Amino acid sequence: EVTLTWTNPTGEPDLLGCRIYRADSPGGPYQRVGAQTAPGATSYTEFVPGGGVWHYLVRAVKRQTTASASYENLSQGVHASALVELSGFSAWAAGLSNPSEQGDPNADGITNLLAYAVGAENGNANALPQLPQILSDGTYSLDYSFRNDLHYEVQLSLDLKHWYSVALKEPGESWALNPGSGYPNQGNIDLFDNTNTDSSIPGDDATSISDSTPLNRRFWRLKVRRPPPID
């Protein structure tokens, strides 16, 4: 992932935004990436196709008005380079036709980020068998090793409208119950984190979360996100 930032000139009411171009060598050829930024925008973020040095050209777009017409006038632009060292999700997604978090290049219905989170070997593997399961007793079971660079939340709802994050896993840490979830029955939530035991036994490395509250129905879901980049 690369983020470009810039400072817009002051006193330019006709500035329409910027266009971004990328190349894998300083001499080009440069290909336009993404849509034109909004007026006043000062940054652009994209997922790059892979690691290495990428070269960018940022060109301001200004509305030029003459006596006969108005047209968009592109500046010569400013060059910048970025060294991208891939790790974690970025390394896992490198080479996919759509390496973004919400991409689904193999069309299995599972976004890249979720497939990575549940332990899919790569973005072309079918991640459906690795999704969490609700067991016959209502327990929510997650049977895989977790990535250490993601935030995980297990959320529970009684009506599909209000969701409570009853258990959390921060990057590099173990699962923990969340007493501040706001769920009225949080005291009835039990967590069994067995991810550090003998993973050679099928199912023995599962994490399970249950709610002992007598209810006719409940709903579970897994939420994952990447931590924000460190400035």
PDB file of C-alpha atoms in Angstrom:
ATOM      1  CA  GLU A   1       0.000   0.000   0.000  1.00  0.00           C
ATOM      2  CA  VAL A   2       1.350   3.430  -0.972  1.00  0.00           C
ATOM      3  CA  THR A   3       0.052   6.807   0.209  1.00  0.00           C
ATOM      4  CA  LEU A   4       1.064   9.979  -1.625  1.00  0.00           C
ATOM      5  CA  THR A   5       0.567  13.382  -0.017  1.00  0.00           C
ATOM      6  CA  TRP A   6       0.974  16.854  -1.442  1.00  0.00           C
ATOM      7  CA  THR A   7       0.214  20.515  -0.790  1.00  0.00           C
ATOM      8  CA  ASN A   8      -2.210  22.274  -3.092  1.00  0.00           C
ATOM      9  CA  PRO A   9      -1.377  25.794  -4.281  1.00  0.00           C
ATOM     10  CA  THR A  10      -3.313  28.550  -2.556  1.00  0.00           C
ATOM     11  CA  GLY A  11      -5.528  30.963  -4.409  1.00  0.00           C
ATOM     12  CA  GLU A  12      -6.483  28.482  -7.151  1.00  0.00           C
ATOM     13  CA  PRO A  13     -10.298  28.317  -7.213  1.00  0.00           C
ATOM     14  CA  ASP A  14     -10.222  26.549 -10.585  1.00  0.00           C
ATOM     15  CA  LEU A  15      -8.178  23.573  -9.319  1.00  0.00           C
ATOM     16  CA  LEU A  16     -10.268  20.479 -10.107  1.00  0.00           C
ATOM     17  CA  GLY A  17      -8.105  17.858  -8.407  1.00  0.00           C
ATOM     18  CA  CYS A  18      -5.119  15.702  -9.335  1.00  0.00           C
ATOM     19  CA  ARG A  19      -4.471  12.720 -11.581  1.00  0.00           C
ATOM     20  CA  ILE A  20      -2.048  10.041 -10.457  1.00  0.00           C
ATOM     21  CA  TYR A  21       0.190   7.994 -12.743  1.00  0.00           C
ATOM     22  CA  ARG A  22       2.435   5.041 -11.850  1.00  0.00           C
ATOM     23  CA  ALA A  23       5.387   3.291 -13.509  1.00  0.00           C
ATOM     24  CA  ASP A  24       7.885   0.605 -12.537  1.00  0.00           C
ATOM     25  CA  SER A  25      10.824   2.600 -13.903  1.00  0.00           C
ATOM     26  CA  PRO A  26      11.656   6.323 -13.711  1.00  0.00           C
ATOM     27  CA  GLY A  27      11.429   6.747 -17.479  1.00  0.00           C
ATOM     28  CA  GLY A  28       7.975   5.189 -17.701  1.00  0.00           C
ATOM     29  CA  PRO A  29       5.738   4.429 -19.365  1.00  0.00           C
ATOM     30  CA  TYR A  30       3.376   5.895 -16.763  1.00  0.00           C
ATOM     31  CA  GLN A  31      -0.154   4.531 -16.489  1.00  0.00           C
ATOM     32  CA  ARG A  32      -2.958   6.437 -14.846  1.00  0.00           C
ATOM     33  CA  VAL A  33      -4.246   4.806 -11.650  1.00  0.00           C
ATOM     34  CA  GLY A  34      -7.530   5.468  -9.874  1.00  0.00           C
ATOM     35  CA  ALA A  35      -9.981   8.268 -10.438  1.00  0.00           C
ATOM     36  CA  GLN A  36      -9.149  11.950 -10.404  1.00  0.00           C
ATOM     37  CA  THR A  37      -8.975  13.178  -6.823  1.00  0.00           C
ATOM     38  CA  ALA A  38     -11.606  15.558  -5.515  1.00  0.00           C
ATOM     39  CA  PRO A  39     -10.921  19.306  -5.433  1.00  0.00           C
ATOM     40  CA  GLY A  40      -8.953  20.098  -2.293  1.00  0.00           C
ATOM     41  CA  ALA A  41      -7.776  16.515  -1.731  1.00  0.00           C
ATOM     42  CA  THR A  42      -4.166  16.286  -0.557  1.00  0.00           C
ATOM     43  CA  SER A  43      -3.517  12.536  -0.589  1.00  0.00           C
ATOM     44  CA  TYR A  44      -4.025   9.360  -2.581  1.00  0.00           C
ATOM     45  CA  THR A  45      -3.710   5.736  -1.401  1.00  0.00           C
ATOM     46  CA  GLU A  46      -3.518   2.615  -3.526  1.00  0.00           C
ATOM     47  CA  PHE A  47      -2.580  -1.045  -3.304  1.00  0.00           C
ATOM     48  CA  VAL A  48       0.402  -1.687  -5.551  1.00  0.00           C
ATOM     49  CA  PRO A  49       0.778  -4.868  -7.631  1.00  0.00           C
ATOM     50  CA  GLY A  50       3.895  -5.964  -5.749  1.00  0.00           C
ATOM     51  CA  GLY A  51       7.000  -4.957  -3.861  1.00  0.00           C
ATOM     52  CA  GLY A  52       9.913  -2.909  -5.119  1.00  0.00           C
ATOM     53  CA  VAL A  53      10.344   0.709  -6.140  1.00  0.00           C
ATOM     54  CA  TRP A  54       7.344   2.402  -7.753  1.00  0.00           C
ATOM     55  CA  HIS A  55       7.486   5.765  -9.474  1.00  0.00           C
ATOM     56  CA  TYR A  56       4.613   8.242  -9.456  1.00  0.00           C
ATOM     57  CA  LEU A  57       3.610  11.374 -11.301  1.00  0.00           C
ATOM     58  CA  VAL A  58       1.026  13.688  -9.716  1.00  0.00           C
ATOM     59  CA  ARG A  59      -0.531  16.162 -12.152  1.00  0.00           C
ATOM     60  CA  ALA A  60      -2.846  18.959 -11.054  1.00  0.00           C
ATOM     61  CA  VAL A  61      -5.938  19.560 -13.180  1.00  0.00           C
ATOM     62  CA  LYS A  62      -7.071  23.149 -13.590  1.00  0.00           C
ATOM     63  CA  ARG A  63     -10.093  24.571 -15.366  1.00  0.00           C
ATOM     64  CA  GLN A  64      -8.767  26.892 -18.056  1.00  0.00           C
ATOM     65  CA  THR A  65     -11.168  29.421 -19.530  1.00  0.00           C
ATOM     66  CA  THR A  66     -10.692  31.304 -22.774  1.00  0.00           C
ATOM     67  CA  ALA A  67     -12.932  33.657 -24.672  1.00  0.00           C
ATOM     68  CA  SER A  68     -14.401  30.784 -26.647  1.00  0.00           C
ATOM     69  CA  ALA A  69     -14.402  27.764 -24.311  1.00  0.00           C
ATOM     70  CA  SER A  70     -13.364  26.103 -21.057  1.00  0.00           C
ATOM     71  CA  TYR A  71     -11.132  23.053 -20.861  1.00  0.00           C
ATOM     72  CA  GLU A  72      -9.094  20.996 -18.407  1.00  0.00           C
ATOM     73  CA  ASN A  73      -5.434  21.937 -18.321  1.00  0.00           C
ATOM     74  CA  LEU A  74      -2.945  19.414 -16.886  1.00  0.00           C
ATOM     75  CA  SER A  75       0.228  20.572 -15.157  1.00  0.00           C
ATOM     76  CA  GLN A  76       3.583  18.975 -15.969  1.00  0.00           C
ATOM     77  CA  GLY A  77       3.371  17.213 -12.624  1.00  0.00           C
ATOM     78  CA  VAL A  78       5.561  16.281  -9.687  1.00  0.00           C
ATOM     79  CA  HIS A  79       7.506  13.015  -9.467  1.00  0.00           C
ATOM     80  CA  ALA A  80       7.844  10.810  -6.401  1.00  0.00           C
ATOM     81  CA  SER A  81       9.162   7.315  -5.720  1.00  0.00           C
ATOM     82  CA  ALA A  82       8.187   4.780  -3.069  1.00  0.00           C
ATOM     83  CA  LEU A  83       9.996   1.655  -1.887  1.00  0.00           C
ATOM     84  CA  VAL A  84       7.405  -0.969  -1.020  1.00  0.00           C
ATOM     85  CA  GLU A  85       8.441  -3.844   1.236  1.00  0.00           C
ATOM     86  CA  LEU A  86       5.548  -6.242   1.456  1.00  0.00           C
ATOM     87  CA  SER A  87       4.597  -8.154   4.589  1.00  0.00           C
ATOM     88  CA  GLY A  88       1.463  -9.559   6.165  1.00  0.00           C
ATOM     89  CA  PHE A  89      -1.673  -9.041   4.113  1.00  0.00           C
ATOM     90  CA  SER A  90       0.136  -7.007   1.437  1.00  0.00           C
ATOM     91  CA  ALA A  91       2.581  -9.851   0.780  1.00  0.00           C
ATOM     92  CA  TRP A  92      -0.263 -12.393   0.807  1.00  0.00           C
ATOM     93  CA  ALA A  93      -2.285 -10.370  -1.733  1.00  0.00           C
ATOM     94  CA  ALA A  94       0.644  -9.477  -4.004  1.00  0.00           C
ATOM     95  CA  GLY A  95       0.144 -10.757  -7.523  1.00  0.00           C
ATOM     96  CA  LEU A  96      -3.646 -11.057  -7.296  1.00  0.00           C
ATOM     97  CA  SER A  97      -5.635  -9.470 -10.104  1.00  0.00           C
ATOM     98  CA  ASN A  98      -7.360  -7.376  -7.425  1.00  0.00           C
ATOM     99  CA  PRO A  99      -5.150  -7.147  -4.313  1.00  0.00           C
ATOM    100  CA  SER A 100      -7.405  -4.772  -2.358  1.00  0.00           C
ATOM    101  CA  GLU A 101      -8.967  -5.725   0.975  1.00  0.00           C
ATOM    102  CA  GLN A 102     -12.424  -5.974  -0.586  1.00  0.00           C
ATOM    103  CA  GLY A 103     -11.251  -7.738  -3.737  1.00  0.00           C
ATOM    104  CA  ASP A 104     -12.394 -11.276  -4.535  1.00  0.00           C
ATOM    105  CA  PRO A 105     -10.350 -12.386  -7.555  1.00  0.00           C
ATOM    106  CA  ASN A 106     -11.308 -16.067  -7.278  1.00  0.00           C
ATOM    107  CA  ALA A 107     -15.033 -15.221  -6.925  1.00  0.00           C
ATOM    108  CA  ASP A 108     -15.642 -17.478  -3.916  1.00  0.00           C
ATOM    109  CA  GLY A 109     -17.673 -14.746  -2.219  1.00  0.00           C
ATOM    110  CA  ILE A 110     -14.982 -14.142   0.423  1.00  0.00           C
ATOM    111  CA  THR A 111     -13.093 -10.849   0.338  1.00  0.00           C
ATOM    112  CA  ASN A 112      -9.306 -10.930   0.311  1.00  0.00           C
ATOM    113  CA  LEU A 113      -8.978  -9.566   3.834  1.00  0.00           C
ATOM    114  CA  LEU A 114     -11.398 -12.096   5.304  1.00  0.00           C
ATOM    115  CA  ALA A 115      -9.776 -14.955   3.382  1.00  0.00           C
ATOM    116  CA  TYR A 116      -6.394 -13.886   4.748  1.00  0.00           C
ATOM    117  CA  ALA A 117      -7.829 -13.534   8.260  1.00  0.00           C
ATOM    118  CA  VAL A 118      -9.225 -17.067   8.356  1.00  0.00           C
ATOM    119  CA  GLY A 119      -5.953 -18.571   7.190  1.00  0.00           C
ATOM    120  CA  ALA A 120      -6.428 -19.148   3.456  1.00  0.00           C
ATOM    121  CA  GLU A 121      -3.114 -20.185   1.932  1.00  0.00           C
ATOM    122  CA  ASN A 122      -3.393 -17.606  -0.841  1.00  0.00           C
ATOM    123  CA  GLY A 123      -5.927 -15.438  -2.628  1.00  0.00           C
ATOM    124  CA  ASN A 124      -6.696 -18.113  -5.198  1.00  0.00           C
ATOM    125  CA  ALA A 125      -7.628 -20.758  -2.625  1.00  0.00           C
ATOM    126  CA  ASN A 126     -11.260 -21.375  -1.702  1.00  0.00           C
ATOM    127  CA  ALA A 127     -11.702 -19.883   1.780  1.00  0.00           C
ATOM    128  CA  LEU A 128     -15.269 -21.122   2.355  1.00  0.00           C
ATOM    129  CA  PRO A 129     -14.256 -24.256   4.332  1.00  0.00           C
ATOM    130  CA  GLN A 130     -12.261 -22.086   6.741  1.00  0.00           C
ATOM    131  CA  LEU A 131     -15.039 -19.716   7.742  1.00  0.00           C
ATOM    132  CA  PRO A 132     -16.275 -19.788  11.370  1.00  0.00           C
ATOM    133  CA  GLN A 133     -19.031 -22.262  12.184  1.00  0.00           C
ATOM    134  CA  ILE A 134     -21.999 -22.235  14.534  1.00  0.00           C
ATOM    135  CA  LEU A 135     -22.157 -25.615  16.243  1.00  0.00           C
ATOM    136  CA  SER A 136     -25.351 -27.474  17.118  1.00  0.00           C
ATOM    137  CA  ASP A 137     -25.289 -26.125  20.687  1.00  0.00           C
ATOM    138  CA  GLY A 138     -25.026 -22.525  19.445  1.00  0.00           C
ATOM    139  CA  THR A 139     -21.288 -22.191  20.109  1.00  0.00           C
ATOM    140  CA  TYR A 140     -19.337 -20.023  17.671  1.00  0.00           C
ATOM    141  CA  SER A 141     -16.234 -21.929  16.577  1.00  0.00           C
ATOM    142  CA  LEU A 142     -13.172 -20.554  14.788  1.00  0.00           C
ATOM    143  CA  ASP A 143     -10.933 -23.456  13.819  1.00  0.00           C
ATOM    144  CA  TYR A 144      -7.707 -21.993  12.428  1.00  0.00           C
ATOM    145  CA  SER A 145      -4.562 -20.114  13.329  1.00  0.00           C
ATOM    146  CA  PHE A 146      -4.964 -16.355  13.517  1.00  0.00           C
ATOM    147  CA  ARG A 147      -2.853 -13.715  11.798  1.00  0.00           C
ATOM    148  CA  ASN A 148      -0.815 -11.602  14.168  1.00  0.00           C
ATOM    149  CA  ASP A 149      -1.202  -8.394  12.156  1.00  0.00           C
ATOM    150  CA  LEU A 150      -5.004  -8.067  12.354  1.00  0.00           C
ATOM    151  CA  HIS A 151      -7.704  -6.970  14.782  1.00  0.00           C
ATOM    152  CA  TYR A 152     -10.405  -9.639  15.271  1.00  0.00           C
ATOM    153  CA  GLU A 153     -13.805  -9.139  16.865  1.00  0.00           C
ATOM    154  CA  VAL A 154     -16.491 -11.727  17.489  1.00  0.00           C
ATOM    155  CA  GLN A 155     -19.813  -9.938  17.524  1.00  0.00           C
ATOM    156  CA  LEU A 156     -23.177 -11.150  18.779  1.00  0.00           C
ATOM    157  CA  SER A 157     -26.659  -9.850  18.014  1.00  0.00           C
ATOM    158  CA  LEU A 158     -30.167 -10.752  19.093  1.00  0.00           C
ATOM    159  CA  ASP A 159     -31.942  -8.936  16.255  1.00  0.00           C
ATOM    160  CA  LEU A 160     -29.390  -8.376  13.431  1.00  0.00           C
ATOM    161  CA  LYS A 161     -29.558  -4.649  14.179  1.00  0.00           C
ATOM    162  CA  HIS A 162     -27.531  -4.176  17.338  1.00  0.00           C
ATOM    163  CA  TRP A 163     -24.160  -5.920  17.381  1.00  0.00           C
ATOM    164  CA  TYR A 164     -21.943  -6.345  20.433  1.00  0.00           C
ATOM    165  CA  SER A 165     -18.209  -7.092  20.286  1.00  0.00           C
ATOM    166  CA  VAL A 166     -18.188  -9.730  23.013  1.00  0.00           C
ATOM    167  CA  ALA A 167     -14.634 -10.994  22.368  1.00  0.00           C
ATOM    168  CA  LEU A 168     -11.542  -9.348  20.903  1.00  0.00           C
ATOM    169  CA  LYS A 169      -8.120 -10.328  19.650  1.00  0.00           C
ATOM    170  CA  GLU A 170      -5.595  -7.540  19.183  1.00  0.00           C
ATOM    171  CA  PRO A 171      -2.555  -7.984  16.887  1.00  0.00           C
ATOM    172  CA  GLY A 172      -0.061 -10.374  18.456  1.00  0.00           C
ATOM    173  CA  GLU A 173      -2.231 -11.014  21.520  1.00  0.00           C
ATOM    174  CA  SER A 174      -4.561 -13.760  22.705  1.00  0.00           C
ATOM    175  CA  TRP A 175      -8.328 -13.713  22.603  1.00  0.00           C
ATOM    176  CA  ALA A 176     -10.053 -11.932  25.493  1.00  0.00           C
ATOM    177  CA  LEU A 177     -13.624 -11.255  26.535  1.00  0.00           C
ATOM    178  CA  ASN A 178     -14.764  -7.657  26.224  1.00  0.00           C
ATOM    179  CA  PRO A 179     -16.515  -6.473  29.418  1.00  0.00           C
ATOM    180  CA  GLY A 180     -17.244  -3.137  27.753  1.00  0.00           C
ATOM    181  CA  SER A 181     -19.192  -4.642  24.856  1.00  0.00           C
ATOM    182  CA  GLY A 182     -22.534  -3.281  26.048  1.00  0.00           C
ATOM    183  CA  TYR A 183     -24.155  -6.699  25.653  1.00  0.00           C
ATOM    184  CA  PRO A 184     -26.635  -7.099  28.561  1.00  0.00           C
ATOM    185  CA  ASN A 185     -25.616 -10.743  29.042  1.00  0.00           C
ATOM    186  CA  GLN A 186     -21.851 -10.280  28.682  1.00  0.00           C
ATOM    187  CA  GLY A 187     -21.341 -12.088  31.991  1.00  0.00           C
ATOM    188  CA  ASN A 188     -22.738 -15.240  30.379  1.00  0.00           C
ATOM    189  CA  ILE A 189     -20.189 -15.224  27.555  1.00  0.00           C
ATOM    190  CA  ASP A 190     -17.550 -17.951  27.794  1.00  0.00           C
ATOM    191  CA  LEU A 191     -14.323 -18.053  25.807  1.00  0.00           C
ATOM    192  CA  PHE A 192     -12.246 -21.149  25.145  1.00  0.00           C
ATOM    193  CA  ASP A 193      -8.987 -20.179  23.443  1.00  0.00           C
ATOM    194  CA  ASN A 194      -7.139 -23.334  22.487  1.00  0.00           C
ATOM    195  CA  THR A 195      -5.016 -21.905  19.682  1.00  0.00           C
ATOM    196  CA  ASN A 196      -1.742 -22.557  21.492  1.00  0.00           C
ATOM    197  CA  THR A 197      -2.303 -26.277  22.071  1.00  0.00           C
ATOM    198  CA  ASP A 198      -1.336 -29.278  19.951  1.00  0.00           C
ATOM    199  CA  SER A 199      -2.514 -28.297  16.470  1.00  0.00           C
ATOM    200  CA  SER A 200      -1.819 -31.825  15.160  1.00  0.00           C
ATOM    201  CA  ILE A 201      -5.128 -32.936  16.681  1.00  0.00           C
ATOM    202  CA  PRO A 202      -7.977 -32.022  14.292  1.00  0.00           C
ATOM    203  CA  GLY A 203     -10.172 -29.352  15.823  1.00  0.00           C
ATOM    204  CA  ASP A 204      -7.956 -29.059  18.900  1.00  0.00           C
ATOM    205  CA  ASP A 205      -6.657 -25.616  17.957  1.00  0.00           C
ATOM    206  CA  ALA A 206     -10.125 -24.074  17.726  1.00  0.00           C
ATOM    207  CA  THR A 207     -11.279 -20.996  19.570  1.00  0.00           C
ATOM    208  CA  SER A 208     -14.897 -21.173  20.667  1.00  0.00           C
ATOM    209  CA  ILE A 209     -17.210 -18.572  22.149  1.00  0.00           C
ATOM    210  CA  SER A 210     -20.565 -19.354  23.715  1.00  0.00           C
ATOM    211  CA  ASP A 211     -23.444 -17.581  25.420  1.00  0.00           C
ATOM    212  CA  SER A 212     -25.195 -19.501  28.199  1.00  0.00           C
ATOM    213  CA  THR A 213     -28.151 -17.089  28.269  1.00  0.00           C
ATOM    214  CA  PRO A 214     -31.427 -18.964  27.559  1.00  0.00           C
ATOM    215  CA  LEU A 215     -32.444 -17.483  24.211  1.00  0.00           C
ATOM    216  CA  ASN A 216     -34.538 -18.624  21.278  1.00  0.00           C
ATOM    217  CA  ARG A 217     -32.017 -17.296  18.811  1.00  0.00           C
ATOM    218  CA  ARG A 218     -28.777 -15.359  18.525  1.00  0.00           C
ATOM    219  CA  PHE A 219     -26.548 -14.347  15.657  1.00  0.00           C
ATOM    220  CA  TRP A 220     -22.759 -14.368  15.420  1.00  0.00           C
ATOM    221  CA  ARG A 221     -20.319 -12.748  13.048  1.00  0.00           C
ATOM    222  CA  LEU A 222     -16.579 -12.171  12.717  1.00  0.00           C
ATOM    223  CA  LYS A 223     -15.191  -8.709  12.026  1.00  0.00           C
ATOM    224  CA  VAL A 224     -11.573  -8.159  11.006  1.00  0.00           C
ATOM    225  CA  ARG A 225      -9.555  -5.079  10.167  1.00  0.00           C
ATOM    226  CA  ARG A 226      -5.978  -4.038   9.670  1.00  0.00           C
ATOM    227  CA  PRO A 227      -4.442  -1.638  12.181  1.00  0.00           C
ATOM    228  CA  PRO A 228      -3.829   1.877  10.862  1.00  0.00           C
ATOM    229  CA  PRO A 229      -0.343   2.553   9.505  1.00  0.00           C
ATOM    230  CA  ILE A 230       2.193   4.021  11.897  1.00  0.00           C
ATOM    231  CA  ASP A 231       3.304   7.503  10.884  1.00  0.00           C
TER     232      ASP A 231
END
